[in-house]
Structures are given as structure tokens and as C-alpha cells.
Amino acid sequence: MADSLQAVQWPGLTSSAEEINHLKNALQKELAVYYYKKAGLLSWVVFIGGTGTGKSTLFNALCGKNISETGVERPKTQKPVVYIYSKDSVGEEFPFREFQIRSINEEKHDPVQYNGISGNYVVVEHHREEIKHLALVDTPDLDSLEVKNRQMAEDFYLLADVIVFVASQEKYADEVPSRFFYRIYQEEIPYYFLLNKADKILTREEVLTFFRQQDIKISDDHFWLIPYISSPTCETISNNEEFDKFTSLFFKMFNKDHSFQLHQEGKRRNARKLSGRINRLLSLLEGEDLAGKEWLKGLDAVLEDSSRDLLEQFNAHYKEVSRSHLQNEVRKIFNKYDLLRKPRRYIGQFLLVPFRFLGLKKRGLSETHTKQLLTIRQRVDISPVLETVERFNRLVLERLSPGDNTSPLYNKMRETDIVLTNTEIRNRVLEEQEKLALWVEETFRELARSIPKSKKWGIYSASILWGIIILSFEIVLGGGISILEAALDSVLAPLITRGSAELFASHEIKKIARDLDHRYRNGLLSILQEQKDRYKLCLVYLTTSREAIESIRSIDENLEN
């Protein structure tokens, strides 16, 4: 259960991020309380009220002993005080694990000293069988200036099977107490409203009218007007007629049998409340998920724009004016190996070509090829790739960064390891070139081995194949390939016309050139894809997994109806 909610994450692409965070934290605590109360039989009676209302004095009067410290200093109650049959009644699975419990026997308990006792709350043990089933709690002031005090009041409110809400004539209309009581009323938690320190002028109707104007209808048997007493003590309050009536009704309503019934009703009420909050959380997470899918579409659009930009730079590198230069280069290669031009001079040398290039000097050939490929790779300008990746990152932040700089995705996108460094980009380009170089050499070997003997007197040889392939490799790494095909066609056409050579593997050379181009383009685009994937992982990391969603949904299904 805790792991499922702990796994809840959200990128912050909707306006619900703050509510999701609140629900996640609240549900973790509320579910812990729910399972704790489901496993136990204690009924928790929690006193809640504002500063200076006399809450602790009324708590002591209900307990019949001075359990919680009272006085004129504010705030007096610094930590919760639990009056209970035995500390073992609390159980080992108490939901507020961050609390440290200090247990004291009531015979040895001095309420003046308990604030100095270590621990986050104090358990005062009694041996009264008639209230063995109850845990009576005095909480810190709900309007305390201390955040931790307000939080402790909130925490014990979650445990309550019944609330004893204490206000005073000066405090009952204050914003914080009245808003908190409205929450109790809305959540339908059984309550008793004790208005303490009332003077003779204040009437019940006056107070009830105020709450009716707030859409709160308090029935007579839930409202008690406790008169002002100049020096209130546990004894003087207990002897008050109005408080005595409240006490009699309270213990009658919370006898063991009726208390168990209220406890069961409380579990069902909490289950309904939890179910509503869980479904709200799931709905908000679904909204974040839909927003995330739209965000990914935007990321794909930026990738498409940047890829197009990179390929345009790639294509523009070799202009039409380069054709004449390439034609000369291709012609040199063909003329060098056109053996029909000088048959007597080159016939002996040509007969050795298959042996020299196809195996007998394999080591030297490999070294020569490697050196040629390495030389070309060292001349390649990768600045277009660096510029395109930089532009891609800029566009992602401009178009897709959440406007709220506190959102998880906003900060995740700006972590130092998200953007590819120039060194990483250079290494990736070299890696793609290395793959291409290995493919070029392997392709050449396959073609060279496949030259049939009947073609040996043609203009093609292993050397001319390597010459064309190395030229293709250089042009591909430089930025373009279409001009090479045009140059090949313009050189080969007159040779075909004169019949000076059998053009073995002409289509293979063009195919190699196109394949080289395709492979290298894809390699460069894969660098942009890697940068895009890093941003995508930001979203994936901040998205609640389907497993966690299903686990949370199963929690809801297993709550009591």
C-alpha cells in the first residue's frame, strides 16, 4: 500500500500538480490510519480547539483527573496527551511512526512536568474498566503558531471516532476554528460542540444562528454552552450543571456496545472518504498522463523539424558546382585502370592485381584501406551536427518546458546529464563513422571476391571498385551523394558507347553509394534521436507506472463498502 502511493509521480503538465501532491501525502497517512483502526477496537475521542478556549480543562473534567496541563500561558498544550487503559492498547502499528511515545502511569503522572518529557506525545495509563474501550486525547491548539502543533492536531483528527470541539465566546467565530469545525461537519464525523467561557448575555440561539448562516445546522443534543468560571479547575467544571449533563450523555452514548457500533460506522465512513480521494487522485494522474502524451507529440515535432534541418545542411554541403570536380575524379579512377589503353604495358601488372588485392597482400591492403578511411574521417566537419543538437535543445525548452518553474518536469529537463555534451556528440559521430567504415571494407571484400574471371580484362578490377567506394565514402561523410551518381553516369556513358569496357557491377557501385548515404544519415539522425530520448525519459521518470496505478485501484476495490 505505502509503496504504491510512494511510487506516485507526476510531471506537472496540468494545473492539478499541487492537488496531486496534497492527495499523495494525505492518502499515505489516511490509509495508514484506516488500516490501523480496522485492525483495532479502540474508539478515539479527540478534543480539538483553538488557543485559550479552555480545551485542556474540559478534557481533564471529562477524564475526572488532571491529566493535561492547564494555565494562562499560551500555548499550554505542546503535545498530544492520550488517556488510555494501557499503552499496549495503542498497538505496535500506530500509524504515525514519526511520533515517539512516552508512557506514564496516572498515579505517577504530573501534568506540569509532562511537557518536559521526551517524546512527541504522552500516554497516561489508567485502570478504569468502564472506559477501557476509549482513548481520550487532548491535542495542541489547531490555530497554534507552531506548524508542528497544528500538524499533530490534524493527525489525531484522522484517528477520531468522535470529536469534542471546544470553542470560547471570543473564538467561536474566528476564521480558523470555524473553518475547521465546518470541515468536521462536512465530513459527517460525530461531534460535540462545547462553547466554553460563555457569559450570561450569550444565548444558544445566537451561536446556532451564526452557524446556520454558515450552512451548519447543529442539533441541540450536540451543542453545550459552558458558563464562564473565574478560576476553572477540573473540579469546578465537573460540578457545573451544563457540563455534568454533557458528561452523562457522553458516557451513555459511548458505552462499550454503542462505541463499537460508532467505531464500525467510522470505518465505513472513512472507506467512502478514502475511495473518493483515491478516485480523485487517479483522475488527476490520468489528466497528467494525457498531457504527457501531447507533450511527447510536441517532442516528436521538434525532432522532425531538427532532423529536416540537419538533412538540409547535409544535402547542401555539395552543390551542383561540385559535379565537374567529381567527374574528373571518377574519370581518373576509370582511366587509371582502363587496360585496353596500354595493354602491353599493364597486362603483367593487371594479372597480378587479383592476387595483390584479393588475398596475397591482404595485410597491406587492409592497412592501406584503414589509413584511407581514417584520413577521410579526420577531415570531416561535425559542426552542423553540433549546431543542430544545440538548436534542438533550445526549441525543446522554448516549446515544451512547463511554465511553472517549480514543476517536476521543468527542473528535470534542466538537469546536467540531460543535454548531450559536445564530447558525447563527437564520440557518437565517430562511432557512426566507425560502423560505416567497417561496413565499407566488408562490402568491398565481398564485391572484390565476386569479380568473375571472364571480366578480368574489363576496366573494373578490385582497385577501381575500391577507388569508387572510397570516393563514395568521402562524399557521404562530407555531406551528399546525389552528385556522385550523376558524375558516375556522365563518365560511364561515353565508355559504354565506345564499348571500351564491360561495366561489371555498375549498379552495385551506385547501390553502395546510396546505401552509404542512407546508413550515415540514419546514424546522424540517431544522435538527435538519442537527445530526444533523454527528454522523453524525463517524462517517463516522472510518470506513475501502470503497475502503481493498478495497485492503487486495487486498494480502492478492497476498501469496505
Short mmCIF file of N, CA and C in Angstrom, two decimals, residues 2-110:
data_model
loop_
_atom_site.label_atom_id
_atom_site.label_comp_id
_atom_site.label_asym_id
_atom_site.label_seq_id
_atom_site.Cartn_x
_atom_site.Cartn_y
_atom_site.Cartn_z
N ALA A 2 1.78 1.32 0.96
CA ALA A 2 2.64 2.50 1.05
C ALA A 2 3.51 2.63 -0.19
N ASP A 3 4.00 1.47 -0.71
CA ASP A 3 4.86 1.51 -1.89
C ASP A 3 4.10 2.04 -3.10
N SER A 4 2.83 1.68 -3.23
CA SER A 4 2.04 2.13 -4.38
C SER A 4 1.92 3.65 -4.39
N LEU A 5 1.61 4.23 -3.26
CA LEU A 5 1.47 5.68 -3.19
C LEU A 5 2.83 6.37 -3.26
N GLN A 6 3.85 5.71 -2.72
CA GLN A 6 5.18 6.29 -2.79
C GLN A 6 5.64 6.38 -4.23
N ALA A 7 5.14 5.47 -5.07
CA ALA A 7 5.53 5.45 -6.49
C ALA A 7 4.79 6.48 -7.33
N VAL A 8 3.84 7.18 -6.72
CA VAL A 8 3.09 8.20 -7.47
C VAL A 8 4.00 9.37 -7.82
N GLN A 9 4.07 9.65 -9.12
CA GLN A 9 4.87 10.78 -9.62
C GLN A 9 4.08 11.50 -10.69
N TRP A 10 4.42 12.73 -10.94
CA TRP A 10 3.71 13.50 -11.96
C TRP A 10 4.65 14.56 -12.50
N PRO A 11 4.57 14.84 -13.79
CA PRO A 11 5.49 15.83 -14.39
C PRO A 11 5.10 17.27 -14.11
N GLY A 12 3.83 17.53 -13.81
CA GLY A 12 3.41 18.92 -13.57
C GLY A 12 3.02 19.63 -14.85
N LEU A 13 2.35 18.91 -15.75
CA LEU A 13 1.93 19.49 -17.02
C LEU A 13 0.51 20.05 -16.96
N THR A 14 -0.19 19.81 -15.86
CA THR A 14 -1.53 20.35 -15.69
C THR A 14 -1.55 21.27 -14.47
N SER A 15 -2.68 21.91 -14.27
CA SER A 15 -2.82 22.82 -13.13
C SER A 15 -3.11 22.07 -11.83
N SER A 16 -3.13 20.74 -11.88
CA SER A 16 -3.51 19.93 -10.72
C SER A 16 -2.32 19.42 -9.93
N ALA A 17 -1.11 19.84 -10.27
CA ALA A 17 0.09 19.29 -9.64
C ALA A 17 0.06 19.45 -8.12
N GLU A 18 -0.34 20.62 -7.65
CA GLU A 18 -0.37 20.87 -6.21
C GLU A 18 -1.38 19.97 -5.51
N GLU A 19 -2.53 19.78 -6.15
CA GLU A 19 -3.55 18.90 -5.55
C GLU A 19 -3.07 17.46 -5.52
N ILE A 20 -2.38 17.02 -6.57
CA ILE A 20 -1.86 15.66 -6.60
C ILE A 20 -0.88 15.45 -5.45
N ASN A 21 0.00 16.42 -5.25
CA ASN A 21 0.97 16.32 -4.17
C ASN A 21 0.27 16.23 -2.81
N HIS A 22 -0.76 17.05 -2.63
CA HIS A 22 -1.50 17.03 -1.37
C HIS A 22 -2.20 15.68 -1.17
N LEU A 23 -2.85 15.18 -2.22
CA LEU A 23 -3.56 13.90 -2.12
C LEU A 23 -2.61 12.75 -1.84
N LYS A 24 -1.47 12.76 -2.49
CA LYS A 24 -0.50 11.68 -2.27
C LYS A 24 -0.08 11.63 -0.81
N ASN A 25 0.31 12.79 -0.26
CA ASN A 25 0.76 12.83 1.13
C ASN A 25 -0.37 12.51 2.10
N ALA A 26 -1.55 13.05 1.82
CA ALA A 26 -2.69 12.83 2.71
C ALA A 26 -3.11 11.37 2.70
N LEU A 27 -3.17 10.77 1.51
CA LEU A 27 -3.62 9.38 1.41
C LEU A 27 -2.67 8.41 2.09
N GLN A 28 -1.39 8.67 2.01
CA GLN A 28 -0.44 7.79 2.69
C GLN A 28 -0.75 7.73 4.18
N LYS A 29 -1.02 8.89 4.76
CA LYS A 29 -1.31 8.93 6.19
C LYS A 29 -2.71 8.40 6.49
N GLU A 30 -3.68 8.77 5.66
CA GLU A 30 -5.06 8.37 5.91
C GLU A 30 -5.26 6.87 5.74
N LEU A 31 -4.58 6.27 4.79
CA LEU A 31 -4.68 4.82 4.62
C LEU A 31 -4.02 4.09 5.80
N ALA A 32 -2.90 4.63 6.28
CA ALA A 32 -2.26 4.03 7.44
C ALA A 32 -3.21 4.07 8.65
N VAL A 33 -3.91 5.20 8.81
CA VAL A 33 -4.89 5.33 9.89
C VAL A 33 -6.04 4.35 9.68
N TYR A 34 -6.50 4.23 8.45
CA TYR A 34 -7.64 3.35 8.15
C TYR A 34 -7.31 1.90 8.52
N TYR A 35 -6.15 1.41 8.10
CA TYR A 35 -5.80 0.01 8.37
C TYR A 35 -5.52 -0.20 9.86
N TYR A 36 -4.99 0.82 10.52
CA TYR A 36 -4.76 0.73 11.96
C TYR A 36 -6.09 0.60 12.70
N LYS A 37 -7.04 1.44 12.35
CA LYS A 37 -8.34 1.40 13.04
C LYS A 37 -9.13 0.15 12.66
N LYS A 38 -8.94 -0.32 11.44
CA LYS A 38 -9.64 -1.54 11.01
C LYS A 38 -9.19 -2.74 11.84
N ALA A 39 -7.92 -2.73 12.23
CA ALA A 39 -7.38 -3.86 12.99
C ALA A 39 -7.66 -3.76 14.49
N GLY A 40 -8.08 -2.57 14.99
CA GLY A 40 -8.28 -2.38 16.42
C GLY A 40 -9.73 -2.13 16.78
N LEU A 41 -10.00 -2.07 18.08
CA LEU A 41 -11.37 -1.86 18.57
C LEU A 41 -11.50 -0.61 19.43
N LEU A 42 -10.41 0.12 19.59
CA LEU A 42 -10.47 1.35 20.38
C LEU A 42 -11.31 2.41 19.68
N SER A 43 -12.09 3.14 20.45
CA SER A 43 -12.79 4.32 19.94
C SER A 43 -12.03 5.55 20.41
N TRP A 44 -11.66 6.39 19.43
CA TRP A 44 -10.82 7.55 19.75
C TRP A 44 -11.70 8.79 19.89
N VAL A 45 -11.62 9.41 21.07
CA VAL A 45 -12.34 10.64 21.37
C VAL A 45 -11.30 11.76 21.42
N VAL A 46 -11.38 12.68 20.47
CA VAL A 46 -10.33 13.68 20.31
C VAL A 46 -10.86 15.07 20.60
N PHE A 47 -10.23 15.74 21.57
CA PHE A 47 -10.55 17.13 21.89
C PHE A 47 -9.76 18.04 20.94
N ILE A 48 -10.48 18.91 20.25
CA ILE A 48 -9.85 19.86 19.32
C ILE A 48 -10.40 21.25 19.61
N GLY A 49 -9.52 22.24 19.57
CA GLY A 49 -9.98 23.61 19.81
C GLY A 49 -8.87 24.62 19.61
N GLY A 50 -9.24 25.88 19.68
CA GLY A 50 -8.29 26.96 19.48
C GLY A 50 -7.58 27.34 20.76
N THR A 51 -6.63 28.25 20.61
CA THR A 51 -5.84 28.73 21.75
C THR A 51 -6.71 29.48 22.75
N GLY A 52 -6.53 29.13 24.02
CA GLY A 52 -7.21 29.87 25.08
C GLY A 52 -8.68 29.55 25.25
N THR A 53 -9.15 28.46 24.69
CA THR A 53 -10.57 28.12 24.80
C THR A 53 -10.88 27.31 26.06
N GLY A 54 -9.87 26.87 26.78
CA GLY A 54 -10.10 26.03 27.96
C GLY A 54 -10.27 24.57 27.60
N LYS A 55 -9.74 24.18 26.47
CA LYS A 55 -9.89 22.80 25.98
C LYS A 55 -9.31 21.78 26.96
N SER A 56 -8.11 22.05 27.46
CA SER A 56 -7.45 21.09 28.36
C SER A 56 -8.20 20.95 29.68
N THR A 57 -8.79 22.04 30.16
CA THR A 57 -9.56 22.00 31.41
C THR A 57 -10.79 21.11 31.23
N LEU A 58 -11.50 21.26 30.11
CA LEU A 58 -12.66 20.42 29.85
C LEU A 58 -12.25 18.96 29.65
N PHE A 59 -11.10 18.75 29.00
CA PHE A 59 -10.58 17.38 28.82
C PHE A 59 -10.34 16.73 30.18
N ASN A 60 -9.70 17.46 31.08
CA ASN A 60 -9.44 16.91 32.43
C ASN A 60 -10.74 16.60 33.16
N ALA A 61 -11.72 17.49 32.96
CA ALA A 61 -13.01 17.29 33.65
C ALA A 61 -13.70 16.03 33.15
N LEU A 62 -13.61 15.78 31.83
CA LEU A 62 -14.23 14.56 31.29
C LEU A 62 -13.49 13.32 31.79
N CYS A 63 -12.15 13.41 31.88
CA CYS A 63 -11.35 12.28 32.37
C CYS A 63 -11.55 12.09 33.89
N GLY A 64 -11.94 13.18 34.57
CA GLY A 64 -12.12 13.10 36.01
C GLY A 64 -10.84 13.29 36.78
N LYS A 65 -9.75 13.66 36.10
CA LYS A 65 -8.46 13.86 36.76
C LYS A 65 -7.67 14.91 35.99
N ASN A 66 -6.67 15.49 36.64
CA ASN A 66 -5.79 16.45 35.97
C ASN A 66 -4.75 15.70 35.14
N ILE A 67 -5.11 15.45 33.92
CA ILE A 67 -4.24 14.68 33.01
C ILE A 67 -3.39 15.62 32.15
N SER A 68 -4.03 16.65 31.63
CA SER A 68 -3.35 17.59 30.74
C SER A 68 -3.11 18.89 31.48
N GLU A 69 -1.94 19.50 31.22
CA GLU A 69 -1.59 20.73 31.94
C GLU A 69 -2.49 21.89 31.50
N THR A 70 -2.89 22.72 32.46
CA THR A 70 -3.70 23.90 32.18
C THR A 70 -3.01 25.13 32.74
N GLY A 71 -3.44 26.29 32.27
CA GLY A 71 -2.85 27.53 32.76
C GLY A 71 -3.13 28.68 31.81
N VAL A 72 -2.67 29.87 32.19
CA VAL A 72 -2.97 31.05 31.40
C VAL A 72 -1.95 31.27 30.29
N GLU A 73 -0.76 30.62 30.40
CA GLU A 73 0.22 30.80 29.34
C GLU A 73 -0.27 30.17 28.06
N ARG A 74 0.12 30.77 26.91
CA ARG A 74 -0.31 30.27 25.60
C ARG A 74 0.91 30.05 24.70
N PRO A 75 0.94 28.92 23.98
CA PRO A 75 0.01 27.80 24.09
C PRO A 75 0.42 26.89 25.24
N LYS A 76 -0.56 26.27 25.87
CA LYS A 76 -0.27 25.42 27.02
C LYS A 76 -0.01 23.97 26.60
N THR A 77 -0.85 23.45 25.72
CA THR A 77 -0.70 22.06 25.28
C THR A 77 0.30 22.00 24.14
N GLN A 78 1.48 21.49 24.43
CA GLN A 78 2.56 21.45 23.44
C GLN A 78 2.61 20.14 22.67
N LYS A 79 1.99 19.10 23.23
CA LYS A 79 2.00 17.80 22.56
C LYS A 79 0.73 17.05 22.97
N PRO A 80 0.28 16.12 22.15
CA PRO A 80 -0.94 15.36 22.48
C PRO A 80 -0.76 14.57 23.78
N VAL A 81 -1.86 14.48 24.53
CA VAL A 81 -1.91 13.66 25.74
C VAL A 81 -3.03 12.64 25.54
N VAL A 82 -2.69 11.36 25.66
CA VAL A 82 -3.66 10.29 25.44
C VAL A 82 -3.94 9.61 26.79
N TYR A 83 -5.21 9.58 27.15
CA TYR A 83 -5.64 8.92 28.39
C TYR A 83 -6.24 7.59 27.99
N ILE A 84 -5.58 6.49 28.39
CA ILE A 84 -5.92 5.19 27.83
C ILE A 84 -5.73 4.10 28.88
N TYR A 85 -6.38 2.95 28.66
CA TYR A 85 -6.32 1.86 29.63
C TYR A 85 -4.90 1.32 29.77
N SER A 86 -4.23 1.13 28.68
CA SER A 86 -2.86 0.61 28.69
C SER A 86 -2.16 1.06 27.43
N LYS A 87 -0.86 1.31 27.53
CA LYS A 87 -0.13 1.71 26.33
C LYS A 87 -0.17 0.61 25.28
N ASP A 88 -0.37 -0.63 25.72
CA ASP A 88 -0.47 -1.74 24.77
C ASP A 88 -1.73 -1.62 23.92
N SER A 89 -2.72 -0.87 24.43
CA SER A 89 -3.95 -0.68 23.66
C SER A 89 -3.67 0.10 22.37
N VAL A 90 -2.65 0.93 22.40
CA VAL A 90 -2.30 1.70 21.21
C VAL A 90 -1.84 0.77 20.10
N GLY A 91 -1.10 -0.26 20.43
CA GLY A 91 -0.66 -1.23 19.44
C GLY A 91 0.64 -0.83 18.76
N GLU A 92 1.32 -1.83 18.20
CA GLU A 92 2.61 -1.60 17.55
C GLU A 92 2.47 -0.93 16.19
N GLU A 93 1.28 -1.01 15.60
CA GLU A 93 1.08 -0.46 14.25
C GLU A 93 0.50 0.95 14.29
N PHE A 94 0.83 1.70 15.32
CA PHE A 94 0.35 3.08 15.39
C PHE A 94 0.75 3.81 14.11
N PRO A 95 -0.20 4.50 13.44
CA PRO A 95 0.06 5.00 12.08
C PRO A 95 1.06 6.14 11.97
N PHE A 96 1.28 6.85 13.06
CA PHE A 96 2.20 7.99 12.98
C PHE A 96 3.57 7.53 13.49
N ARG A 97 4.31 6.91 12.61
CA ARG A 97 5.57 6.30 13.01
C ARG A 97 6.60 7.32 13.46
N GLU A 98 6.43 8.57 12.99
CA GLU A 98 7.40 9.59 13.36
C GLU A 98 7.24 10.02 14.82
N PHE A 99 6.09 9.65 15.44
CA PHE A 99 5.85 10.02 16.84
C PHE A 99 6.61 9.06 17.76
N GLN A 100 7.17 9.63 18.82
CA GLN A 100 7.76 8.83 19.88
C GLN A 100 6.80 8.85 21.08
N ILE A 101 6.48 7.67 21.58
CA ILE A 101 5.50 7.55 22.67
C ILE A 101 6.24 7.45 24.01
N ARG A 102 5.75 8.23 24.96
CA ARG A 102 6.25 8.11 26.34
C ARG A 102 5.07 7.77 27.23
N SER A 103 5.15 6.64 27.89
CA SER A 103 4.04 6.14 28.70
C SER A 103 4.29 6.41 30.19
N ILE A 104 3.20 6.85 30.89
CA ILE A 104 3.29 7.17 32.32
C ILE A 104 2.03 6.63 33.01
N ASN A 105 2.20 6.05 34.17
CA ASN A 105 1.05 5.61 34.95
C ASN A 105 0.39 6.83 35.59
N GLU A 106 -0.96 6.83 35.62
CA GLU A 106 -1.66 8.03 36.11
C GLU A 106 -1.34 8.34 37.57
N GLU A 107 -1.01 7.33 38.36
CA GLU A 107 -0.67 7.60 39.77
C GLU A 107 0.63 8.40 39.89
N LYS A 108 1.51 8.24 38.91
CA LYS A 108 2.81 8.91 38.96
C LYS A 108 2.85 10.13 38.05
N HIS A 109 1.77 10.41 37.37
CA HIS A 109 1.77 11.47 36.35
C HIS A 109 1.60 12.85 36.98
N ASP A 110 2.48 13.75 36.60
CA ASP A 110 2.38 15.16 36.99
C ASP A 110 2.20 15.96 35.71
#
